Amino acid sequence: VMGELGAYHSDRLAALGILAAGIAHELNQPLNTIRVVTDGFLFGRTEGWPLDPEELYEGLEMISRQVARMDQVIRNIRDFAREECDKKGEGAQVNEAIENVFSIIGRQIEAHGIRVERNLDPDLPPLDAPLGAIEQVVMNLIVNARQALDAVSCDHKVLSVSTSRQGRDIMIEVCDNGGGIPSELMEKIFDPFFTTKAAGNGTGLGLSICRSIVNKFNGRIEASNNDKGGATFTVLVPAGERP
């Protein structure tokens, strides 16, 4: 069991390593806003401009909003790195897990020239699984899709994430319009350490760990090729008992 949990944690940290540039993007924009506001006031003091109290408070409010934004990103990163994939019944909200992941890597995906489409059902019940576990599954699937899109030449790269209710299950779908999955590899992609990526671009554990986590919570994960020319990963996890 400890080996399995260690693999979960190692894969989470590996994912964060891959996404370091995205995290920098997320923190860089609010920092730049704070710098512009503060430098403006300091320049005004140097030039001897009168201080408008209303303008000062507006600037402070903007700084406060940007600090709150950075705080949220940092808390999401810290939460993502925690070890809790073995816990059950914590009632994760699947849409919250998806939004947390995009708060960490959203700008990096945009920087790769990928348009993100989200179609999230706002009325879903909680899952019978902890938030951290669902975040890891979503993170790995999105990183996998981003890497598939990086490997193709396409004018309009699209990554779409959707959620919906399917009977007693909650469904998460992650789709891309990349190159798809060759038929001879379809049965192998969830095997531990199987990867088609170059050395240093992945551990080969991502999809295997996704399947292991989903199975732990009595769910299932499937892969298929879609009519956009890319791959679709479908996750089904039972809803919890709470409304």
Tab-separated table of N, CA, C and O in Angstrom, residues 82-126:
chain	number	residue	atom	x	y	z
A	82	ARG	N	-0.880	17.434	-1.678
A	82	ARG	CA	-1.108	16.676	-0.453
A	82	ARG	C	-1.383	15.209	-0.767
A	82	ARG	O	-1.843	14.860	-1.838
A	83	GLU	N	-1.082	14.354	0.200
A	83	GLU	CA	-1.288	12.922	0.039
A	83	GLU	C	-2.602	12.540	0.708
A	83	GLU	O	-2.682	12.401	1.916
A	84	GLU	N	-3.635	12.326	-0.115
A	84	GLU	CA	-4.897	11.904	0.470
A	84	GLU	C	-5.701	11.046	-0.500
A	84	GLU	O	-6.904	10.918	-0.407
A	85	CYS	N	-5.010	10.436	-1.464
A	85	CYS	CA	-5.717	9.680	-2.489
A	85	CYS	C	-6.309	8.382	-1.955
A	85	CYS	O	-7.067	7.710	-2.642
A	86	ASP	N	-5.957	7.994	-0.712
A	86	ASP	CA	-6.489	6.746	-0.169
A	86	ASP	C	-7.752	6.967	0.639
A	86	ASP	O	-8.391	6.016	1.067
A	87	LYS	N	-8.127	8.237	0.890
A	87	LYS	CA	-9.301	8.504	1.717
A	87	LYS	C	-10.572	8.361	0.896
A	87	LYS	O	-10.578	8.588	-0.303
A	88	LYS	N	-11.658	8.007	1.559
A	88	LYS	CA	-12.923	7.826	0.865
A	88	LYS	C	-13.995	8.734	1.442
A	88	LYS	O	-13.898	9.213	2.560
A	89	GLY	N	-15.013	8.923	0.645
A	89	GLY	CA	-16.229	9.557	1.123
A	89	GLY	C	-16.104	11.006	1.542
A	89	GLY	O	-16.832	11.449	2.414
A	90	GLU	N	-15.190	11.773	0.947
A	90	GLU	CA	-15.045	13.166	1.345
A	90	GLU	C	-15.906	14.112	0.520
A	90	GLU	O	-15.924	15.307	0.752
A	91	GLY	N	-16.611	13.575	-0.455
A	91	GLY	CA	-17.579	14.388	-1.187
A	91	GLY	C	-16.993	15.472	-2.053
A	91	GLY	O	-17.370	16.637	-1.948
A	92	ALA	N	-16.071	15.125	-2.955
A	92	ALA	CA	-15.484	16.121	-3.852
A	92	ALA	C	-16.524	16.638	-4.835
A	92	ALA	O	-17.333	15.885	-5.366
A	93	GLN	N	-16.489	17.951	-5.071
A	93	GLN	CA	-17.276	18.538	-6.148
A	93	GLN	C	-16.404	18.514	-7.404
A	93	GLN	O	-15.353	19.150	-7.455
A	94	VAL	N	-16.848	17.768	-8.407
A	94	VAL	CA	-16.006	17.543	-9.575
A	94	VAL	C	-15.685	18.846	-10.295
A	94	VAL	O	-14.550	19.043	-10.766
A	95	ASN	N	-16.631	19.773	-10.379
A	95	ASN	CA	-16.359	21.040	-11.060
A	95	ASN	C	-15.314	21.861	-10.312
A	95	ASN	O	-14.507	22.564	-10.928
A	96	GLU	N	-15.324	21.785	-8.983
A	96	GLU	CA	-14.304	22.479	-8.188
A	96	GLU	C	-12.922	21.912	-8.482
A	96	GLU	O	-11.943	22.657	-8.613
A	97	ALA	N	-12.827	20.589	-8.605
A	97	ALA	CA	-11.548	19.960	-8.921
A	97	ALA	C	-11.029	20.449	-10.272
A	97	ALA	O	-9.842	20.759	-10.421
A	98	ILE	N	-11.919	20.544	-11.254
A	98	ILE	CA	-11.526	20.992	-12.589
A	98	ILE	C	-11.075	22.454	-12.555
A	98	ILE	O	-10.036	22.816	-13.133
A	99	GLU	N	-11.829	23.305	-11.858
A	99	GLU	CA	-11.457	24.719	-11.776
A	99	GLU	C	-10.128	24.883	-11.049
A	99	GLU	O	-9.312	25.742	-11.403
A	100	ASN	N	-9.881	24.081	-10.008
A	100	ASN	CA	-8.605	24.154	-9.287
A	100	ASN	C	-7.435	23.812	-10.199
A	100	ASN	O	-6.382	24.455	-10.164
A	101	VAL	N	-7.617	22.789	-11.018
A	101	VAL	CA	-6.549	22.394	-11.943
A	101	VAL	C	-6.285	23.511	-12.952
A	101	VAL	O	-5.128	23.876	-13.202
A	102	PHE	N	-7.343	24.091	-13.507
A	102	PHE	CA	-7.139	25.155	-14.488
A	102	PHE	C	-6.561	26.411	-13.854
A	102	PHE	O	-5.889	27.197	-14.524
A	103	SER	N	-6.798	26.620	-12.552
A	103	SER	CA	-6.197	27.779	-11.892
A	103	SER	C	-4.679	27.646	-11.837
A	103	SER	O	-3.955	28.635	-11.758
A	104	ILE	N	-4.190	26.408	-11.883
A	104	ILE	CA	-2.757	26.163	-11.847
A	104	ILE	C	-2.160	26.173	-13.250
A	104	ILE	O	-1.084	26.731	-13.482
A	105	ILE	N	-2.840	25.572	-14.221
A	105	ILE	CA	-2.218	25.351	-15.534
A	105	ILE	C	-2.940	26.041	-16.690
A	105	ILE	O	-2.503	25.923	-17.831
A	106	GLY	N	-4.018	26.771	-16.400
A	106	GLY	CA	-4.802	27.353	-17.483
A	106	GLY	C	-4.007	28.237	-18.416
A	106	GLY	O	-4.114	28.131	-19.645
A	107	ARG	N	-3.204	29.134	-17.861
A	107	ARG	CA	-2.462	30.064	-18.714
A	107	ARG	C	-1.361	29.362	-19.495
A	107	ARG	O	-1.001	29.784	-20.599
A	108	GLN	N	-0.819	28.298	-18.925
A	108	GLN	CA	0.200	27.565	-19.670
A	108	GLN	C	-0.414	26.908	-20.897
A	108	GLN	O	0.186	26.909	-21.981
A	109	ILE	N	-1.626	26.369	-20.749
A	109	ILE	CA	-2.299	25.758	-21.889
A	109	ILE	C	-2.545	26.804	-22.971
A	109	ILE	O	-2.314	26.563	-24.157
A	110	GLU	N	-3.010	27.988	-22.563
A	110	GLU	CA	-3.223	29.067	-23.525
A	110	GLU	C	-1.907	29.460	-24.198
A	110	GLU	O	-1.882	29.752	-25.397
A	111	ALA	N	-0.821	29.462	-23.429
A	111	ALA	CA	0.481	29.817	-23.981
A	111	ALA	C	0.938	28.815	-25.031
A	111	ALA	O	1.774	29.138	-25.883
A	112	HIS	N	0.407	27.597	-24.987
A	112	HIS	CA	0.741	26.575	-25.982
A	112	HIS	C	-0.173	26.676	-27.205
A	112	HIS	O	-0.150	25.792	-28.063
A	113	GLY	N	-0.972	27.738	-27.272
A	113	GLY	CA	-1.837	27.928	-28.424
A	113	GLY	C	-3.047	27.025	-28.446
A	113	GLY	O	-3.577	26.704	-29.522
A	114	ILE	N	-3.505	26.607	-27.275
A	114	ILE	CA	-4.634	25.681	-27.171
A	114	ILE	C	-5.839	26.423	-26.608
A	114	ILE	O	-5.738	27.104	-25.586
A	115	ARG	N	-6.967	26.291	-27.282
A	115	ARG	CA	-8.204	26.876	-26.776
A	115	ARG	C	-8.905	25.856	-25.879
A	115	ARG	O	-9.029	24.687	-26.221
A	116	VAL	N	-9.324	26.324	-24.720
A	116	VAL	CA	-9.993	25.447	-23.752
A	116	VAL	C	-11.494	25.688	-23.811
A	116	VAL	O	-11.956	26.835	-23.780
A	117	GLU	N	-12.239	24.609	-23.896
A	117	GLU	CA	-13.696	24.671	-23.838
A	117	GLU	C	-14.159	23.904	-22.610
A	117	GLU	O	-13.742	22.765	-22.398
A	118	ARG	N	-14.999	24.545	-21.808
A	118	ARG	CA	-15.535	23.881	-20.609
A	118	ARG	C	-17.057	23.832	-20.696
A	118	ARG	O	-17.701	24.839	-20.954
A	119	ASN	N	-17.601	22.666	-20.478
A	119	ASN	CA	-19.045	22.477	-20.446
A	119	ASN	C	-19.375	21.701	-19.170
A	119	ASN	O	-19.490	20.469	-19.182
A	120	LEU	N	-19.494	22.445	-18.066
A	120	LEU	CA	-19.632	21.826	-16.747
A	120	LEU	C	-21.065	21.952	-16.242
A	120	LEU	O	-21.596	23.054	-16.147
A	121	ASP	N	-21.666	20.826	-15.918
A	121	ASP	CA	-23.013	20.814	-15.359
A	121	ASP	C	-22.967	21.433	-13.965
A	121	ASP	O	-22.270	20.919	-13.087
A	122	PRO	N	-23.692	22.524	-13.719
A	122	PRO	CA	-23.594	23.210	-12.416
A	122	PRO	C	-24.369	22.529	-11.292
A	122	PRO	O	-24.233	22.916	-10.137
A	123	ASP	N	-25.148	21.508	-11.595
A	123	ASP	CA	-26.035	20.905	-10.591
A	123	ASP	C	-25.645	19.483	-10.220
A	123	ASP	O	-26.502	18.643	-9.925
A	124	LEU	N	-24.356	19.198	-10.230
A	124	LEU	CA	-23.911	17.838	-9.936
A	124	LEU	C	-23.790	17.608	-8.434
A	124	LEU	O	-23.342	18.489	-7.697
A	125	PRO	N	-24.158	16.418	-7.953
A	125	PRO	CA	-23.928	16.075	-6.546
A	125	PRO	C	-22.448	15.786	-6.318
A	125	PRO	O	-21.690	15.619	-7.284
A	126	PRO	N	-22.012	15.736	-5.062
A	126	PRO	CA	-20.603	15.426	-4.785
A	126	PRO	C	-20.273	13.986	-5.141
A	126	PRO	O	-21.157	13.130	-5.227
